[in-house]
Coordinates of C-alpha atoms in Angstrom, one line a residue:
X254 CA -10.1 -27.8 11.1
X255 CA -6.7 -28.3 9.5
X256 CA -6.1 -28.8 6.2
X257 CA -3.5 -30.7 4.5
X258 CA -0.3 -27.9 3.6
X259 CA -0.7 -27.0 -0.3
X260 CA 3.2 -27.5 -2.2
X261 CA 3.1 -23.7 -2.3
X262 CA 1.4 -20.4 -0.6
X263 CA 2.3 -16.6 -2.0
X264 CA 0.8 -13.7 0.3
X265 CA 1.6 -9.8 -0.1
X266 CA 1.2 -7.4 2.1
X267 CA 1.4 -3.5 1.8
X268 CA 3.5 -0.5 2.7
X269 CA 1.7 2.2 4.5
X270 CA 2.3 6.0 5.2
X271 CA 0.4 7.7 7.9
X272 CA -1.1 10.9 6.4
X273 CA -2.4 12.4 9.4
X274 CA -2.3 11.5 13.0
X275 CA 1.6 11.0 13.4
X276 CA 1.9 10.8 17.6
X277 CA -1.6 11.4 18.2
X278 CA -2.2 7.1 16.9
X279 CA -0.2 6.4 20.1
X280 CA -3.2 7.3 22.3
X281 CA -6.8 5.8 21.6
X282 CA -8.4 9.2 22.2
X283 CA -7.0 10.1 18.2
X284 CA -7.1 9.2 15.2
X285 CA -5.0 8.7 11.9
X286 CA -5.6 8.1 8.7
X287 CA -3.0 5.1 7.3
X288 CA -3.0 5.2 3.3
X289 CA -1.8 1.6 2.3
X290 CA 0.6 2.0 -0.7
X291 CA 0.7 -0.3 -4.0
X292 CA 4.5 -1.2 -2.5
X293 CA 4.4 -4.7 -1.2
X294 CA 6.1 -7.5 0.6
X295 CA 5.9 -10.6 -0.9
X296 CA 6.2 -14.0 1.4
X297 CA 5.9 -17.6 -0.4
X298 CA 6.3 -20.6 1.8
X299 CA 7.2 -23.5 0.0
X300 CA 6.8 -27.3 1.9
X301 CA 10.3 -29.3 1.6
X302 CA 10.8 -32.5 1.8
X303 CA 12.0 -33.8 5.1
X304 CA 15.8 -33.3 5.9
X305 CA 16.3 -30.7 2.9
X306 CA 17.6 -27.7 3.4
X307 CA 16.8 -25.5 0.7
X308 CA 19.4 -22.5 0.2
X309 CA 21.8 -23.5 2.6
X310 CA 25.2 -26.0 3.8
X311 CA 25.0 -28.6 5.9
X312 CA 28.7 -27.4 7.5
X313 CA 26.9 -24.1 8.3
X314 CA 24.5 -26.0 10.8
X315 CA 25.9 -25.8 14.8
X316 CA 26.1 -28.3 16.6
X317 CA 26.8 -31.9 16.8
X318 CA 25.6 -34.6 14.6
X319 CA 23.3 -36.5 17.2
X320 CA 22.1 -33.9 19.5
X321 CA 21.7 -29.8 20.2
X322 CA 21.4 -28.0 23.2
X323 CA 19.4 -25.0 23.5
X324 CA 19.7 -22.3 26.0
X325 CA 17.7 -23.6 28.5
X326 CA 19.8 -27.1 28.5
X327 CA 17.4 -29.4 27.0
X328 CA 17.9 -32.0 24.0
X329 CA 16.7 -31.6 20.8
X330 CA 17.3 -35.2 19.5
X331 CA 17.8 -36.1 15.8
X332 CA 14.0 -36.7 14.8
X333 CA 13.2 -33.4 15.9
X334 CA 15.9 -31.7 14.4
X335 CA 15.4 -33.3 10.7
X336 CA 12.7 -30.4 10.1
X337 CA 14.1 -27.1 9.5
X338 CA 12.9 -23.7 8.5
X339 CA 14.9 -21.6 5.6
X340 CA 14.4 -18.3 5.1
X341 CA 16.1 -16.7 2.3
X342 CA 16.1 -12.9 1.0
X343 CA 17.4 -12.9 -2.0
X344 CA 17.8 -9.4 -3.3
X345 CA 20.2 -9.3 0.1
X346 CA 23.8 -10.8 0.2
X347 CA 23.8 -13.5 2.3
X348 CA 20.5 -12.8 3.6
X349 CA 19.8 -16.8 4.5
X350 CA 18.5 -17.6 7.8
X351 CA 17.9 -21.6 9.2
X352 CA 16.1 -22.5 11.9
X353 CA 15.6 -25.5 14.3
X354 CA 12.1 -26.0 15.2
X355 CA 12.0 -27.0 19.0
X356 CA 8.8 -27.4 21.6
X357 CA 8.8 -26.0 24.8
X358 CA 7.6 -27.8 27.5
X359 CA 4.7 -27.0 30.1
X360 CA 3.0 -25.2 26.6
X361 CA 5.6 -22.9 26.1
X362 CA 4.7 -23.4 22.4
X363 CA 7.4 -23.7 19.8
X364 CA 10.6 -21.6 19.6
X365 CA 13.1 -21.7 16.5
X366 CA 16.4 -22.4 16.8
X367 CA 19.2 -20.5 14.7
X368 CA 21.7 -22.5 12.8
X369 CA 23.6 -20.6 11.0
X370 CA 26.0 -18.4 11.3
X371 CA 25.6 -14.5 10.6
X372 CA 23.3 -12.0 11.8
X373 CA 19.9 -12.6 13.7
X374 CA 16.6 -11.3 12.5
X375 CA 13.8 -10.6 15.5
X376 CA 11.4 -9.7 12.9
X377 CA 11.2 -13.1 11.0
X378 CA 12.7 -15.5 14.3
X379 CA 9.6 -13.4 16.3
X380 CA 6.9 -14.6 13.5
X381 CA 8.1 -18.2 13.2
X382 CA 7.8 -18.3 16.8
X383 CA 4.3 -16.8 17.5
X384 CA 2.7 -18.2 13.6
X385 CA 4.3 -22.0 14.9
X386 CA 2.9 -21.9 17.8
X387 CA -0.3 -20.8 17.1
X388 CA -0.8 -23.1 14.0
X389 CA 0.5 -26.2 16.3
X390 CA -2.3 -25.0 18.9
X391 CA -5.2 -24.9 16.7
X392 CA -3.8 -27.8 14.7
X393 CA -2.7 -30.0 17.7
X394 CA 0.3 -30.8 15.9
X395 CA 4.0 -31.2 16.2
X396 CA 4.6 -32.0 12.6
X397 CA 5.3 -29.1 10.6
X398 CA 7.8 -30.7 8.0
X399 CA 10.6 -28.1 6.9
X400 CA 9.5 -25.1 5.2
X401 CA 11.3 -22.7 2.6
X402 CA 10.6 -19.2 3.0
X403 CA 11.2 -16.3 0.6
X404 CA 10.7 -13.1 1.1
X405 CA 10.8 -10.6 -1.8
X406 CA 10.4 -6.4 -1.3
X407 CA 8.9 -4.1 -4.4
X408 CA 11.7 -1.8 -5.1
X409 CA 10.7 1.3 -3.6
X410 CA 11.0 -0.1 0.4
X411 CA 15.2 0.5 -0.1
X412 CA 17.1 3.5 -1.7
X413 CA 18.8 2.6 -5.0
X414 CA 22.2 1.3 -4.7
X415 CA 24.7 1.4 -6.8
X416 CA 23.9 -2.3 -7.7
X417 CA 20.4 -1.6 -7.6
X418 CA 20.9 0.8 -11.0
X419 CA 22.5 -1.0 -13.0
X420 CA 21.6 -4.6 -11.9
X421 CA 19.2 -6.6 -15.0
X422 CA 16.9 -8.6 -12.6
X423 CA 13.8 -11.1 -13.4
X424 CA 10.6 -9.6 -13.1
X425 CA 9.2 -6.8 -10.6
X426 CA 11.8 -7.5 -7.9
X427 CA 15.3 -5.9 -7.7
X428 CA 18.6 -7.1 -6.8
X429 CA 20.5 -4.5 -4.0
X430 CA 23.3 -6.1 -4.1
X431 CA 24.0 -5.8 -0.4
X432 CA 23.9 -7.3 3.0
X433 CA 20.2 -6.2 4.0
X434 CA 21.5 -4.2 7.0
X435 CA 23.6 -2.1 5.1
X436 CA 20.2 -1.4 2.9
X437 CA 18.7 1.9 3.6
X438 CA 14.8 2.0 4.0
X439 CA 12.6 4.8 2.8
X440 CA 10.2 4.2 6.0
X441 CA 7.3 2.7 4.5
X442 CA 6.7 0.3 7.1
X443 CA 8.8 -2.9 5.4
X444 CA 8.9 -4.4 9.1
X445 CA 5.0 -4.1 9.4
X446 CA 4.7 -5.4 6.2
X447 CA 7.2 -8.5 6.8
X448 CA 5.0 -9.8 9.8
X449 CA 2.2 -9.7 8.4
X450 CA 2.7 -10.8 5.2
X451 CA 5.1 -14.0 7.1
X452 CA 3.0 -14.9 9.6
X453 CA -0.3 -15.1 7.4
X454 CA 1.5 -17.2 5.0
X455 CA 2.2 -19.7 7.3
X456 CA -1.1 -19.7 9.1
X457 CA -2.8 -19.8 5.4
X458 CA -0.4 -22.4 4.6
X459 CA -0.6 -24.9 7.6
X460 CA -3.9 -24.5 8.7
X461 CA -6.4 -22.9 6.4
X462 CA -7.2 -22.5 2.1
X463 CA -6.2 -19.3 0.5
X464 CA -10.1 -18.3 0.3
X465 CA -9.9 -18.2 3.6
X466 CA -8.3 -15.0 3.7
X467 CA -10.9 -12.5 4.1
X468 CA -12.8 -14.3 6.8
X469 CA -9.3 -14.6 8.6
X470 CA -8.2 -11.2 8.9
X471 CA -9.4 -10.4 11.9
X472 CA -7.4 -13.3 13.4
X473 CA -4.3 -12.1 11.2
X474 CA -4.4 -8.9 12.4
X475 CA -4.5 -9.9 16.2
X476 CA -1.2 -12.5 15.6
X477 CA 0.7 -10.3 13.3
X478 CA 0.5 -7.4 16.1
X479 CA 1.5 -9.7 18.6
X480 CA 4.6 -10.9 16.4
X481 CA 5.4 -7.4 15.9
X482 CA 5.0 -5.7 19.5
X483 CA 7.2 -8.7 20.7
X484 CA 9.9 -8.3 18.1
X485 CA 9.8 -4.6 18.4
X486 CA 10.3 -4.9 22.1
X487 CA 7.4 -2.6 22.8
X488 CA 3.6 -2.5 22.2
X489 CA 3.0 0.3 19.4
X490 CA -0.3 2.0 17.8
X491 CA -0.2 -0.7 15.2
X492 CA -1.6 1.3 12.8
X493 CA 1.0 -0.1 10.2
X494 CA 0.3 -3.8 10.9
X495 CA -3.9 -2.6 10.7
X496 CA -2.7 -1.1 7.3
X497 CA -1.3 -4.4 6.2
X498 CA -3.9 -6.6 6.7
X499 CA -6.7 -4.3 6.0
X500 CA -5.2 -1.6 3.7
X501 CA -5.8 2.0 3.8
X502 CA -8.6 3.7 6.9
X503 CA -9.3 5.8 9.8
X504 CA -7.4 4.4 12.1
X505 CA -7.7 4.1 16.2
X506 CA -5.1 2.0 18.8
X507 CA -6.2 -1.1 20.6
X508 CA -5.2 -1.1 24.5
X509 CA -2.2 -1.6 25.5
X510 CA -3.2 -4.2 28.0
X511 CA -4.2 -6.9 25.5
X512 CA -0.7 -7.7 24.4
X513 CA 0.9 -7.0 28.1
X514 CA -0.1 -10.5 29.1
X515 CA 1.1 -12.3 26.2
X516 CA 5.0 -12.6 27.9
X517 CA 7.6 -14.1 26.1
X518 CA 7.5 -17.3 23.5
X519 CA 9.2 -20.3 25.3
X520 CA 7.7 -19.4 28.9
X521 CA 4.9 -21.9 30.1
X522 CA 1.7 -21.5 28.4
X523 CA 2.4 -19.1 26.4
X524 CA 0.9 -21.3 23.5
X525 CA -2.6 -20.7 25.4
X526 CA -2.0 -17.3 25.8
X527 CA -1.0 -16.5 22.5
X528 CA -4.3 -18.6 21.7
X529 CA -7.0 -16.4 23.4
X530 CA -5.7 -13.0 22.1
X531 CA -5.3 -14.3 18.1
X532 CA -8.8 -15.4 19.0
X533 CA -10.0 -12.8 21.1
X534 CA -11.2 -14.8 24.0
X535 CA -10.1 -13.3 27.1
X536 CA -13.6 -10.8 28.5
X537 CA -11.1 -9.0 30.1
X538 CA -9.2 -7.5 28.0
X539 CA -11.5 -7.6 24.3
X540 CA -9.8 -6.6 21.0
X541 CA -10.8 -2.2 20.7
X542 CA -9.2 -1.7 17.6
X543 CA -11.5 0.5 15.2
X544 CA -10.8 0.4 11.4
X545 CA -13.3 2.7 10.1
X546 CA -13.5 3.1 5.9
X547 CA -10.7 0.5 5.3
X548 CA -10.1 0.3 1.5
X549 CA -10.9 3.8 1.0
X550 CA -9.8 5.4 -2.0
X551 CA -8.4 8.7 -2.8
X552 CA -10.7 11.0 -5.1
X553 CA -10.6 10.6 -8.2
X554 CA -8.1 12.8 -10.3
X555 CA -5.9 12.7 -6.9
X556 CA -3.0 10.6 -6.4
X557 CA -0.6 9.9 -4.2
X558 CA 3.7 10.2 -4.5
X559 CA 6.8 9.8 -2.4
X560 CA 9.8 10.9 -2.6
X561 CA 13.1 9.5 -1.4
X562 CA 15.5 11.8 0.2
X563 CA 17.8 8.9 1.5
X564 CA 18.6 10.1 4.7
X565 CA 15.8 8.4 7.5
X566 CA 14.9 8.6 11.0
X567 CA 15.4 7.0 14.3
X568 CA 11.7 6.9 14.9
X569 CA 11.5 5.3 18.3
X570 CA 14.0 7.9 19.7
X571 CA 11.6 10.6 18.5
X572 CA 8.5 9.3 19.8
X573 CA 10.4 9.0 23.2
X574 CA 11.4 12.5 23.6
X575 CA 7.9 14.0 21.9
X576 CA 5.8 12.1 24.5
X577 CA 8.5 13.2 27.2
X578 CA 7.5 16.3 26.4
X579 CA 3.7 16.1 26.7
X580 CA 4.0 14.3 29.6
X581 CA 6.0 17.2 31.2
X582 CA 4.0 20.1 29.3
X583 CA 0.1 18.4 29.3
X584 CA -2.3 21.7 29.2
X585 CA -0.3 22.4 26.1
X586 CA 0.7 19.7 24.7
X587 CA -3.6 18.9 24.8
X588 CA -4.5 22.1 23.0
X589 CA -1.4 21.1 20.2
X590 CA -3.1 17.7 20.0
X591 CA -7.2 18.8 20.1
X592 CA -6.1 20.8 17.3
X593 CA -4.3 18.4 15.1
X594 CA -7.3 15.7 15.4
X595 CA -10.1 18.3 14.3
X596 CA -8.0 19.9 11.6
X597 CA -7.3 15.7 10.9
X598 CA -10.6 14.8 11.0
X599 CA -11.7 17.5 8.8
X600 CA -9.2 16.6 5.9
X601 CA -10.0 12.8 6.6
X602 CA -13.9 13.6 5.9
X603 CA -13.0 16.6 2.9
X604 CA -11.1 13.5 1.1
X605 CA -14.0 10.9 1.8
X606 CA -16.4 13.3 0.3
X607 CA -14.5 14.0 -2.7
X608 CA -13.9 10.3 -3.2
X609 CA -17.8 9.8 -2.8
X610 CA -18.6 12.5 -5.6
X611 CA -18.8 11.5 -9.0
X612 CA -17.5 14.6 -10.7
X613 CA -14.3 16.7 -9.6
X614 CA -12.7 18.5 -13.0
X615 CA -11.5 21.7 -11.7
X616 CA -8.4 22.7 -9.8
X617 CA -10.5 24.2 -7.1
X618 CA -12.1 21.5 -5.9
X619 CA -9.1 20.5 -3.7
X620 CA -8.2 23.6 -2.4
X621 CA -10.0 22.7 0.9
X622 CA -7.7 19.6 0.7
X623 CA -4.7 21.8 0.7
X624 CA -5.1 24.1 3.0
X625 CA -6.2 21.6 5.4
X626 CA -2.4 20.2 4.7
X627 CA -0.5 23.3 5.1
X628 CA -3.0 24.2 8.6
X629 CA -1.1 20.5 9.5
X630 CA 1.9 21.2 8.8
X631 CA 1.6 24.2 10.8
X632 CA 0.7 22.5 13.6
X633 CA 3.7 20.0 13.2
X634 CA 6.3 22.6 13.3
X635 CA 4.9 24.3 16.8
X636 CA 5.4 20.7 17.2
X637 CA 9.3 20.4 16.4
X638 CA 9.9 23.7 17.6
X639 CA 8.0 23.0 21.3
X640 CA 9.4 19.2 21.4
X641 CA 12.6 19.7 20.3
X642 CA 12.3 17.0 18.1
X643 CA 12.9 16.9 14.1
X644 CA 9.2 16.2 13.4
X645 CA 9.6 18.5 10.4
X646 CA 13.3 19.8 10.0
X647 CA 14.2 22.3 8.3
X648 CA 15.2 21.0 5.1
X649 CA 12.0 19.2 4.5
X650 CA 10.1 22.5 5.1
X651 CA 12.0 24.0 2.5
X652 CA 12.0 20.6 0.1
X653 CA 8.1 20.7 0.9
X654 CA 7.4 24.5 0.1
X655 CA 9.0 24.0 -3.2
X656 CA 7.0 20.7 -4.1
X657 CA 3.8 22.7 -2.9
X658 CA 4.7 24.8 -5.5
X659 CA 4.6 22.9 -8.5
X660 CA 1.9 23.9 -10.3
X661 CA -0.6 20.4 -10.0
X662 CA 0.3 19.9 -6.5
X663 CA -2.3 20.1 -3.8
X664 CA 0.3 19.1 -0.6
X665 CA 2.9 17.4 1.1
X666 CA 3.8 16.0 4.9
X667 CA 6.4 14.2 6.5
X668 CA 4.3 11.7 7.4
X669 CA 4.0 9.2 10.7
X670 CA 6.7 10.5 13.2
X671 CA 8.3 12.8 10.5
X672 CA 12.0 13.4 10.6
X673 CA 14.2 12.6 7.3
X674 CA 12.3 10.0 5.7
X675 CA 10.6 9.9 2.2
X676 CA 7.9 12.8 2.0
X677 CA 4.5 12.3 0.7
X678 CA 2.8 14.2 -1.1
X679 CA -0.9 14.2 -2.6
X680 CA -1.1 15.6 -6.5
X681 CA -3.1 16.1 -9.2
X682 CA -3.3 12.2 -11.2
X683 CA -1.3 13.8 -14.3
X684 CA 1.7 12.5 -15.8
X685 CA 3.1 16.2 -16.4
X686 CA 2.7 17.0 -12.6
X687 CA 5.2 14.2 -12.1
X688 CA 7.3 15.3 -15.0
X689 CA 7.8 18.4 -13.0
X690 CA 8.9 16.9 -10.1
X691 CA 11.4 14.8 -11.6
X692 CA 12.4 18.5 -13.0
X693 CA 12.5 19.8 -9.4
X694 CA 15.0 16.9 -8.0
X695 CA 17.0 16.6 -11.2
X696 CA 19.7 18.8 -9.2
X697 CA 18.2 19.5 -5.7
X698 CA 20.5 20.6 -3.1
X699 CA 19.7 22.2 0.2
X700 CA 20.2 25.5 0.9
X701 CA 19.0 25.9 4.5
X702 CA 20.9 25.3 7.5
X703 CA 18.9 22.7 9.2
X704 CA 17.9 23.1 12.9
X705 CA 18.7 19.4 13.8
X706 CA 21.9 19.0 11.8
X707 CA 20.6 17.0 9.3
X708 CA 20.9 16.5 5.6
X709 CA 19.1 15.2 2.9
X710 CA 20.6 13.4 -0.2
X711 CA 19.6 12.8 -3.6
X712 CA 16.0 13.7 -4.0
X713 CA 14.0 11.3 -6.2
X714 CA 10.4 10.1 -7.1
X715 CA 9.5 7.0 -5.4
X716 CA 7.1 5.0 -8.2
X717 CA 4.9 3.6 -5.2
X718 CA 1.5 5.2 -5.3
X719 CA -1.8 4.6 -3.3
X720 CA -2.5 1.0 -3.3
X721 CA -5.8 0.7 -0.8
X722 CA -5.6 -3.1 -0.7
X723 CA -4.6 -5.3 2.8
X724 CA -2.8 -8.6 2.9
X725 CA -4.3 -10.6 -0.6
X726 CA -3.0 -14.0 -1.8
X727 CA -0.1 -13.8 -5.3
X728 CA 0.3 -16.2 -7.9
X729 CA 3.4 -18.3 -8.4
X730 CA 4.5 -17.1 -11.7
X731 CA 5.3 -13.3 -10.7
X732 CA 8.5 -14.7 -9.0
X733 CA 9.9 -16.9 -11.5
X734 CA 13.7 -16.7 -11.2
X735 CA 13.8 -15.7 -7.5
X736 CA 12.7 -19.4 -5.5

C-alpha cells in the first residue's frame, strides 16, 4: 500500500568500524564483528512543489527549453522534465547535484538524469536510481513530484580543515569549507552510510510511515546493498551497509550470486529484477546474510575511541593484492585465516559475556579482552609481512604500542582492511584515559621508517564512540539552519 508523501522525512544512519574479521568478511565461511559508531549520516527529503528547484539556477540546467535527449536517444518531453531531484551537501562547496527523472522503457525502471554542471556522484545518482525504481514498482507510479534532498555528515566522517576549526556553524553539523572531493575521510564507512541512510529515506518517504521502519529493515538492507554493490562497481561483504541498517553484530556475507543478476538500472526489466531481490523472492538465489547479536553493546565500563591520523587507504587496491595472495599461497593463507576466526570468535564471545555480566570493577577483568587484541594483531602483521600489503604498517604498529600503553587502555587495531586510516581502540570508559591520549598526540611524530612508505599526520581523538543503533528516523529541528 502507498501512502500519501509526508512534507518532510529525516533518517540517520551510522558509521561502522570492523573490529575483527578484516578480509576474512569477504568469504561466508568467517565472520566479523562490525561495531556501529554514534557518527551518523543524516538524509532529509523534503517534497517540492512542482517545477521548483530548490538550491539551484535554472541557467545551470542542460539542455533545450522544450525537449532533452538522453544517452540512448529518446525524448524526455516537458511534462516529464518539470519534476526534478536536488541534492545538496551543504557543509561542501558547491556540493549541489540536480537530476532529471526519466523512465526506461520495456521496465528498465527509472534512471536520473544530471543537469548540472560539475562533478558526478555514483553513490547518490546509484540510490536515486535503484530507491526510484523500486518505490515506482511497488507504488505503480510515475509521479514522484520533485524532491529536495540534503545530506548532512557528524563531524568526525572528515579530517578538520582549516575551515572546519575555526568555522561557527548551527547546531551538530560542521562547515568544511571545501569541495567534498578534496575532503579527507577517516574511513568510517560514510559511503555505506550515505546509501543507506538515502535510499531508506525515500522508500520511507514515498511509500511507507516512519513506524514503519523496523518492520522494513529487512527490505532496506536488501536495496541499500544493491545501491551500493552497483555504485561501487563490485559486489562487497556488506558488512558496512548490514551495520547501517541494523547497527553493531556478528557479522557473515550474503552470496555473491544474489546481486549478480540484478544488471544495470536502465536495461529491460531491471525494475522486476530489482523487485524480487529487495523482496527476496527469487528460490534461487534466497537472501544468507546472518546478523547474529545486532545491537550489541560493549561491557560496561568499556568504550570505544578513534583516532585520526589523516592519512587513509586505498582499500580496494589492498583487498586485491591480499586475496591475490591467498589465492596463490591457499594451505597458508587457510591456516593464517583458521587462526584469525577462532582467536575472533573468542574475543567476540569474551566481550558478549562481559556485556551480559552485571558487575566488572577491576582492571583485570579485561585482560582476556586484551590479549585477545594483541594475539590479532599478531596475526595481521604475518599478514602484511606475507601479503605484502600495508594491513598494519609500520607506523601504526608503533602509534598502536604506545596507545596500548597508556595506563586505562585495554587495545587497539587498524580495523577492516587496515592501512592508514583512523585506529580504534577499546578503553577503559574514564574521562582521564582520554585525557591521556589527548597527552599522547599533543606532539606525536613518527619515528619509524615505515615499510610501505607511508606517513601519518596529526594524530587526534576522533569524539565518535560506540553507537550500537542501525538506521532510526531524526526530528526536524536538529538541522535548523542547514535546509
Amino acid at each position: 500500500m502507498s501512502y500519501p508523501p509526508s512534507g518532510s522525512t529525516a533518517l540517520s544512519a551510522p558509521g561502522k568500524v570492523l573490529l575483527t574479521g578484516g578480509y576474512l568478511v569477504l568469504d561466508r565461511n568467517y565472520t566479523g564483528t562490525v561495531i556501529a559508531l554514534d557518527a551518523r549520516i543524516h538524509v532529509i527529503v523534503q517534497q517540492l512543489k512542482r517545477g521548483h528547484r530548490r538550491g539551484a539556477s535554472f541557467s545551470s540546467v542542460k539542455g533545450g527549453p522544450d525537449t532533452e535527449t538522453v544517452e540512448d536517444g529518446s525524448a524526455v518531453d516537458d511534462k516529464e522534465k518539470e519534476d526534478v531531484v536536488v541534492v545538496r551537501s551543504p557543509q561542501f562547496v558547491n556540493a549541489i547535484w540536480e537530476y532529471g527523472i526519466q523512465r526506461c522503457e520495456n521496465g528498465g525502471g527509472i534512471k536520473v538524469i544530471q543537469r548540472n554542471d560539475g562533478r558526478s556522484n555514483p553513490f547518490v545518482e546509484t540510490s536515486l536510481n535503484y530507491a526510484l525504481t523500486y518505490i515506482s514498482y511497488v507504488a505503480d507510479s510515475k509521479d514522484f513530484g520533485s524532491l529536495s534532498v540534503t545530506i548532512l555528515a557528524d563531524t568526525d566522517y572528515y579530517s578538520e580543515t582549516a575551515f572546519s576549526r575555526v568555522s561557527e556553524s548551527p547546531g551538530r553539523f560542521v562547515n568544511f569549507g571545501v569541495p567534498l572531493h578534496e575532503a579527507h575521510k577517516t574511513g568510517l564507512g560514510s559511503s555505506a552510510a550515505l546509501v543507506t541512510a538515502l535510499v531508506s529515506s525515500l522508500v520511507i518517504h514515498r511509500t511507507l510511515q516512519p513506524d514503519d521502519l523496523g518492520a522494513s529493515r529487512d527490505k532496506l538492507h536488501n536495496l541499500a546493498q544493491a545501491a551500493h554493490c552497483a555504485a561501487q562497481g563490485k559486489v562487497g561483504s556488506g558488512f558496512d551497509v548490514a551495520a547501517a541498517i541494523y547497527g553493531s553484530c556478528l557479522y557473515r556475507r550474503f552470496s555473491p550470486s544474489i546481486l549478480e543478476s540484478v544488471g544495470d538500472a536502465g536495461s529491460p526489466g531491471f525494475e522486476e529484477r530489482l523487485f524480487a531481490v529487495v523482496e527476496d523472492a527469487d528460490p534461487k538465489h534466497p537472501w544468507d546474510t546472518e546478523c547474529l547479536d545486532f545491537g550489541m553493546r560493549l561491557p560496561r565500563g568499556m568504550q570505544m575511541v578513534l583516532c585520526d591520523v589523516e592519512c587513509g587507504s586505498n582499500s580496494p587496491s589492498m583487498v586485491k593484492k591480499v586475496l591475490e595472495w591467498r589465492k596463490q599461497n591457499q594451505q597458508e593463507a587457510d591456516l593464517l585465516w583458521a587462526a584469525l576466526q577462532s582467536n575472533n570468535e573468542r574475543l567476540c564471545l569474551q566481550l558478549k559475556q562481559l556485556a551480559q555480566s552485571p558487575d566488572q570493577e577491576s582492571p583485570e577483568d579485561f585482560n582476556d579482552v586484551r590479549n585477545l587484541i594483541q594475539r590479532s594483531r599478531n596475526h595481521l602483521r604475518s599478514m602484511t609481512r606475507k601479503a605484502g600489503v600495508p594491513i598494519e604498517p609500520r607506523v601504526q604498529t608503533e602509534l598502536l604500542d604506545a596507545v596500548s600503553a597508556v595506563d586505562g587502555v585495554i587495545g587497539g587495531v587498524v580495523p577492516g582492511a587496515g592501512g592508514y586510516d583512523a585506529i580504534a581502540v577499546l578503553i577503559r570508559d574514564d574521562q582521564e584515559v582520554l585525557k591521556k591520549l589527548t597527552e599522547l598526540f599533543k606532539n606525536w611524530e613518527s619515528k619509524v621508517e615505515d615499510d610501505f612508505g607511508g606517513k601519518i599526520g596529526t594524530v587526534r581523538l576522533l569524539g565518535v564512540r560506540h553507537g550500537s543503533d542501525g538506521v532510526k528516523n531524526e526530528v526536524l529541528d536538529q538541522y535548523a539552519g542547514w535546509l
